[in-house]
XYZ file of C-alpha atoms in Angstrom:
396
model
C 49.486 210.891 24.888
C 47.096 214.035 23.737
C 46.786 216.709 26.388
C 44.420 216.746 28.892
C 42.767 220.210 28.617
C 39.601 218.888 30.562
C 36.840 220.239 27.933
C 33.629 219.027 28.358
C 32.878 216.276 27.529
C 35.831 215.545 25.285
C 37.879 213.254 27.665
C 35.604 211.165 29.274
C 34.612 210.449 25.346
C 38.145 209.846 24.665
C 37.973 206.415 23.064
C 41.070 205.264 25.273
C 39.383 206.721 28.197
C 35.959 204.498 26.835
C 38.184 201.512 26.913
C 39.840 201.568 30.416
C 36.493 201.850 31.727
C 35.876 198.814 30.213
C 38.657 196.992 31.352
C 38.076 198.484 34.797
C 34.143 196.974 34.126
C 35.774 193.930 33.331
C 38.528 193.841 36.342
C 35.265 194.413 38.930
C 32.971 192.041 37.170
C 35.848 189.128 36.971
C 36.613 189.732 40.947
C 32.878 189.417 42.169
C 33.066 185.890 40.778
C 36.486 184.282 40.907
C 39.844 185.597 42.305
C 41.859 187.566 39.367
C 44.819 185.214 39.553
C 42.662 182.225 39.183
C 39.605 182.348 36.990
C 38.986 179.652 33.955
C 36.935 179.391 30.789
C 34.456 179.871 30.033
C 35.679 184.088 30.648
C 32.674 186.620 31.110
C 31.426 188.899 27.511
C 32.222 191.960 29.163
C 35.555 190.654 29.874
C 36.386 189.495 26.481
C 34.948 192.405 24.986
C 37.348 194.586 27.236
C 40.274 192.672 25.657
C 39.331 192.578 22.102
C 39.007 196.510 22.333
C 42.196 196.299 24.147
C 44.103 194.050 21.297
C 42.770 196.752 18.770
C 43.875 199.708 20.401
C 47.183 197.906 20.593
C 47.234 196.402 16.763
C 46.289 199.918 15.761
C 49.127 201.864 17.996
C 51.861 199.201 16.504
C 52.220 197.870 20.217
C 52.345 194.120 21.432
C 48.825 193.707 22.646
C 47.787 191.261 25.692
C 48.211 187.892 24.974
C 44.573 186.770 26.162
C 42.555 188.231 29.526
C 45.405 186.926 31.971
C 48.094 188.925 30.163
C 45.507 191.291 30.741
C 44.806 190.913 34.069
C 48.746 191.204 34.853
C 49.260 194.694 33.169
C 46.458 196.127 35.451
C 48.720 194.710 38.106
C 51.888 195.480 37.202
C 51.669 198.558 34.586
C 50.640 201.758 35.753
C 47.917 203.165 33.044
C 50.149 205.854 32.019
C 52.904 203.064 30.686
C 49.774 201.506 28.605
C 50.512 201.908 25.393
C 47.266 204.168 24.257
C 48.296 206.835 22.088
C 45.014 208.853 22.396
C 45.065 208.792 26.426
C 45.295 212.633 27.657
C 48.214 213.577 28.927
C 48.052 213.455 32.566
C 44.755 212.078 33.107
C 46.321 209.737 35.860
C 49.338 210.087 38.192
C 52.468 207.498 37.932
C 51.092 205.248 40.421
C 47.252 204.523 39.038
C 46.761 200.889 38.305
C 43.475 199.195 37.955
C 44.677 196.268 40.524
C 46.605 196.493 43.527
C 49.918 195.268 42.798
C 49.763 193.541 46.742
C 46.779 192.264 47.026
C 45.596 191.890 43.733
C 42.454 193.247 44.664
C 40.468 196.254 42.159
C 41.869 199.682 43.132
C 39.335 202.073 44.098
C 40.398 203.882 41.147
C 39.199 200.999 39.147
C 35.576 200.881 40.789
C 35.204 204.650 39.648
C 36.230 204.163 36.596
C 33.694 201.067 36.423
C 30.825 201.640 33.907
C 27.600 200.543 33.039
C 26.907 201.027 29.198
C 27.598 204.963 29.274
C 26.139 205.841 32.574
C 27.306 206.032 36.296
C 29.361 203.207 37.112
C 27.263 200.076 38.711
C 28.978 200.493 42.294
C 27.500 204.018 42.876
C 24.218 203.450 41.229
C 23.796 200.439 43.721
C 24.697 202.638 46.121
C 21.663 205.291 45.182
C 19.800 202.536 45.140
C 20.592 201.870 48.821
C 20.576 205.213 49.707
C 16.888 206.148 48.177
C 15.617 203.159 49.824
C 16.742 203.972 53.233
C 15.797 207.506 52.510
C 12.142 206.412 51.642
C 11.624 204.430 54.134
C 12.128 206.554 57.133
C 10.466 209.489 55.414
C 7.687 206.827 55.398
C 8.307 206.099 59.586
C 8.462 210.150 59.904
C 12.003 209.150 61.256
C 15.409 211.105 60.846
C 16.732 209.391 63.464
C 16.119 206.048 61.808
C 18.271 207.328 58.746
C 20.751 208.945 60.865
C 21.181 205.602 62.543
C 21.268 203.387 59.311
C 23.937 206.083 57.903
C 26.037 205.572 61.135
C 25.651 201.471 60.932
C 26.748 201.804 57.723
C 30.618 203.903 58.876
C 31.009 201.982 62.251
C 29.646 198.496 61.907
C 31.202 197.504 57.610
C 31.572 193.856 59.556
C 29.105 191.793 61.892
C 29.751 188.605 63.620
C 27.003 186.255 63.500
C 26.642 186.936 67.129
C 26.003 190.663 66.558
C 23.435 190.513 64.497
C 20.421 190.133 66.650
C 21.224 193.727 68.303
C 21.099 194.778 64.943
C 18.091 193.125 63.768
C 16.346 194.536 67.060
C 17.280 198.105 67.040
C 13.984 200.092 67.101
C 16.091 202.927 65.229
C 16.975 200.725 62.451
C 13.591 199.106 62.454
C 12.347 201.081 59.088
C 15.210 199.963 57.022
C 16.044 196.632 58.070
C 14.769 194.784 54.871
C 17.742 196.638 53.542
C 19.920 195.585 56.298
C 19.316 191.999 55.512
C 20.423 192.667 51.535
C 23.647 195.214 52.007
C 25.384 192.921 54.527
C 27.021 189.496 52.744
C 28.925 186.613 53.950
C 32.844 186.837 53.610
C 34.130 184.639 50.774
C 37.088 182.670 51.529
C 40.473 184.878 50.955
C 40.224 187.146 53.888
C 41.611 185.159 56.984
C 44.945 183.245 57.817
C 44.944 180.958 60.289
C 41.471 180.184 60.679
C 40.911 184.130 61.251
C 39.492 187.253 59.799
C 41.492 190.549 61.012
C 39.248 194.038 60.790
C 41.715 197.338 60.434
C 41.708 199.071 63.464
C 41.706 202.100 61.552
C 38.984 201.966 58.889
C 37.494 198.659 60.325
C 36.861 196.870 57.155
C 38.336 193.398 57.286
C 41.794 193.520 56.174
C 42.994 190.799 53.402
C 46.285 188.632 53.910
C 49.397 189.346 51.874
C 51.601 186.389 50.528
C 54.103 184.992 52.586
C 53.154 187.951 55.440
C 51.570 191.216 55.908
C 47.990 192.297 55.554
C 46.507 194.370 53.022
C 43.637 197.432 53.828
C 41.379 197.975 50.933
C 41.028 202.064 52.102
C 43.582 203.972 49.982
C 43.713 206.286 53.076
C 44.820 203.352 55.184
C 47.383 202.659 52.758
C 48.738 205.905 52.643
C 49.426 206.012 56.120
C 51.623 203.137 56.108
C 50.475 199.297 57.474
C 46.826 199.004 58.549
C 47.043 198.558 62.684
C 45.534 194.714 63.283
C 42.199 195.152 64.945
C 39.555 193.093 65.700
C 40.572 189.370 65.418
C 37.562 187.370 64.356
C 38.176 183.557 64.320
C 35.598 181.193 62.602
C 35.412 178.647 65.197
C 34.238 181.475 67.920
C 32.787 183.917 65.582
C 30.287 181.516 63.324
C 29.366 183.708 60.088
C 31.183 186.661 59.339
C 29.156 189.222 57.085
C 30.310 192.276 55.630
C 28.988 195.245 53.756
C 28.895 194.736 49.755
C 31.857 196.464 48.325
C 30.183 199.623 46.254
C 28.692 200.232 50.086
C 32.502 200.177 51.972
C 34.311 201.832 48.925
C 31.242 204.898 48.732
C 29.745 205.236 52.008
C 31.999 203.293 54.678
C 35.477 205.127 53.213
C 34.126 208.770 53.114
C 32.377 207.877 56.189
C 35.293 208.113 58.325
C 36.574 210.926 56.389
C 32.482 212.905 57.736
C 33.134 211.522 61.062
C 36.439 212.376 61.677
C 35.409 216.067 60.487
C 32.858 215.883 63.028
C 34.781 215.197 65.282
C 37.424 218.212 64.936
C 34.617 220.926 64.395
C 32.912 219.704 67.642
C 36.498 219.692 69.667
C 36.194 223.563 68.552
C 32.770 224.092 70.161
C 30.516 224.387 66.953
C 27.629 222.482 66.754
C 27.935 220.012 64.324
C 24.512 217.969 62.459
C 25.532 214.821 60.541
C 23.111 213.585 57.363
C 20.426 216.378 57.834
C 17.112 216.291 56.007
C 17.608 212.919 55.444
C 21.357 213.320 53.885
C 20.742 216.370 51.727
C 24.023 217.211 52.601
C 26.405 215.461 55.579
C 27.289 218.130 57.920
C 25.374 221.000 58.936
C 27.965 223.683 61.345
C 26.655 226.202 63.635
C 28.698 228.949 64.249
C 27.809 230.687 68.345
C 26.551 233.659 65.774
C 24.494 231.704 64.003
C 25.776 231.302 60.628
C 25.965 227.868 59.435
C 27.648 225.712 56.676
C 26.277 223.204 54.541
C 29.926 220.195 53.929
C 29.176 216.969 51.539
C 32.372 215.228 52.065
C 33.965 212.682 49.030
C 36.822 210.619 48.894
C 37.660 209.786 44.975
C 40.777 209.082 44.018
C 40.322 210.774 40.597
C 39.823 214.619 40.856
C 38.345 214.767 37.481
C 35.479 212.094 37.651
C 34.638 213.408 40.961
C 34.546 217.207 39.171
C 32.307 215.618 36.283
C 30.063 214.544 39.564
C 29.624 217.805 40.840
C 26.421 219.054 41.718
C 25.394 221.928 44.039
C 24.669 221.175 47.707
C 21.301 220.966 48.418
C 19.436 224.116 49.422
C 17.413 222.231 52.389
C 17.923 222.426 55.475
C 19.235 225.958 54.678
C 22.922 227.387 55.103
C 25.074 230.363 54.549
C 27.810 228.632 52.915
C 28.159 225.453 51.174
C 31.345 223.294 49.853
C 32.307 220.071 48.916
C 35.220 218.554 50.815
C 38.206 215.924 49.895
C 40.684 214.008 52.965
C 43.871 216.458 53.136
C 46.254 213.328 51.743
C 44.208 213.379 48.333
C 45.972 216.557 47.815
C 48.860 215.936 49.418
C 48.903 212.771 47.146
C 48.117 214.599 43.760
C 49.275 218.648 43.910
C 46.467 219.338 41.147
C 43.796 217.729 42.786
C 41.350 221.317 43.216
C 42.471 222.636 40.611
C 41.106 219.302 38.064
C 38.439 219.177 40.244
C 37.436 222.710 39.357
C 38.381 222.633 35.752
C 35.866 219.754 35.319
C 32.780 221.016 37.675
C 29.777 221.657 34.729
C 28.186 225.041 34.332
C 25.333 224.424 36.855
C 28.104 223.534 39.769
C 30.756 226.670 38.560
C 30.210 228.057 42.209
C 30.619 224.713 43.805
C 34.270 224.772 45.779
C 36.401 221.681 46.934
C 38.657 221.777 50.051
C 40.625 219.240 52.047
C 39.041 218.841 55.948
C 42.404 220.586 56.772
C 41.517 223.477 54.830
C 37.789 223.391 56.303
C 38.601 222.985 59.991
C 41.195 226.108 59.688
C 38.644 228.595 58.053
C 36.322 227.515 61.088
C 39.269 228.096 63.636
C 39.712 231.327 61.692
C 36.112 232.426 61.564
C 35.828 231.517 65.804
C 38.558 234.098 66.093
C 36.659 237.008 64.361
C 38.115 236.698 60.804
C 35.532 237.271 57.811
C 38.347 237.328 54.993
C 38.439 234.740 52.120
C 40.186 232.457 54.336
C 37.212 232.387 57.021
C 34.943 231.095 54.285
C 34.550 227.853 52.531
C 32.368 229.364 49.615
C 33.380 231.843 47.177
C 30.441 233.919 45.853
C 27.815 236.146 48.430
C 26.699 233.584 51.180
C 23.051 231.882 51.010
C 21.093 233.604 54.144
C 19.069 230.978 55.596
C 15.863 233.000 55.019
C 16.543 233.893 51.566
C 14.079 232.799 48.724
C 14.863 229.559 46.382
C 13.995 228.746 43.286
């Protein structure tokens, strides 16, 4: 493997990089149709594409290449994509565990969906989720609403599955009134796969429905789950007394429900302090707006990417509006704890316009709250490096 020096744009133009994205394309596209272990001819273009690059790469490297798209299938199961053998892939572009498919479950890794493309661009998953997310936006801008979006953005981290019984009180909601056109298109029915015994099981945890393991066990889809060890059963949803399940389409659970739980939880903490805390203000220009008693506030968009590089490639400033003193992006503490470089990829990939963007964990954002409550104005009482933004100050 080359290094991985991170110099824009050079790795993400890698042409081993190019052609894990299009496996990973491939691996999502193949699983929103058929399950991975069982799919037949005829096998979808972007799939076969995916392998032929793959066979080349292979053919070209003097490596055994895949045998056909099953073989295929099975090393993004079973071989971790630094054992692939792809000469040109930087060195250290992906820790010892990342696989495209979850060796349990055999379900995509979130890994894989952000490493999902479409042509060059932003992979499909989060440009569906834009979609969404402009929609919603536009809508209660239209109703002169906040509250409606504040709701909707809520719905969206509480409520990933409905019963077929629950979905009048959603369909009724006044609050959710301006964007339930949208409601009616982000929520799906289950496919077949996620129950045992005639049930569905939701994580009590995340509360996505959780998917059964062979033989026993269940599997969460969250990585966060995962990393805290079994997902706790929750909610036990049998067909018989539930009628039709639906559920949130994936790009919605893997890029709004997961980080989500991650804002919420945050909100949580810095309110057991006794700041004021604002979730998705100005119609989600950022997600949490913190009042200090003094008056200074900070401006928090929280993500939850497994890759610390394509998330640092994403980076953008936070919005200036509503205004802020202070403004950071912020990762779940076991991202770090998971992968020691984390910040420091994520910084060595931010572009030029985001150089003065900063990434904590929550951990590290709750204690420079705790330590800015106690009278502390040092570097670790801030979450932004450079002068703060006074709230009155002039914008370009």
């Amino acid at each position: 493997m080359s290094g991985y020096a991170g110099t824009i744009p050079d790795w993400l133009e890698n042409p081993d990089v190019i052609l894990l994205r299009d496996v990973a394309t491939a691996v999502v596209r193949l699983d929103e149709v058929v399950q991975l272990d069982s799919f037949t001819f005829p096998y979808p273009a972007d799939a076969q594409r995916a392998l032929d690059g793959l066979v080349l790469a292979c053919l070209r490297g003097g490596a055994r290449p895949p045998a056909g798209i099953p073989e295929m299938i099975h090393w993004c199961r079973t071989r971790p994509l630094r054992r692939w053998p792809l000469d040109a892939l930087p060195l250290g572009l992906f820790n010892k565990n990342n696989r495209l498919i979850d060796p349990d479950s055999g379900k995509p890794t979130q890994l894989c969906g952000e490493l999902e493309v479409k042509g060059a661009g932003n992979s499909t998953g989060r440009q569906y989720v834009q979609l969404v997310i402009r929609e919603a936006m536009g809508a209660c801008r239209a109703a002169n609403s906040p509250q409606s979006y504040t709701a909707f953005r809520r719905l969206l981290v509480t409520r990933p599955v409905l019963t077929e019984a629950e979905w009048p009180d959603i369909s009724t909601d006044l609050y959710l009134d301006p964007v339930q056109f949208l409601i009616d298109e982000i929520y799906a029915p289950v496919q077949a796969g996620h129950g045992r015994d005639g049930a569905s099981v939701a994580c009590a945890r995340c509360l996505t429905l959780l998917t059964p393991l062979v033989g026993d066990g269940w599997w969460c889809e969250r990585d966060r789950c995962r990393h805290l060890g079994p997902p706790p059963l929750g909610r036990r949803l049998p067909a018989d007394e539930v009628g039709e399940l639906l559920q949130l389409r994936r790009p919605l659970r893997q890029f709004v429900t997961g980080p989500g739980h991650a804002e919420v939880e945050l909100e949580g903490k810095l309110r057991g302090l006794g700041l004021a805390v604002e979730m998705w203000p100005g119609f989600d220009a950022y997600d949490l707006r913190i009042t200090f008693p003094d008056g200074h506030i900070w401006a928090v968009d929280v993500k939850d990417w497994t890759h610390p590089g394509l998330l640092g490639r994403a980076a953008t400033v936070v919005r200036p509006e509503p205004p802020y003193d202070e403004a950071c992006w912020v990762v779940p503490h076991f991202r770090v704890r998971e992968r020691g470089d984390y910040l420091e990829t994520f910084a060595r990939e931010r572009p030029a316009h985001a150089a003065g963007l900063r990434l904590l964990s929550d951990k590290q954002v709750v204690e420079a709250a705790r330590k800015r409550l106690r009278g502390e104005h040092g570097p670790g009482a801030r979450i932004a490096p450079e002068t703060p933004m006074r709230k009155g100050a002039d914008r370009a």
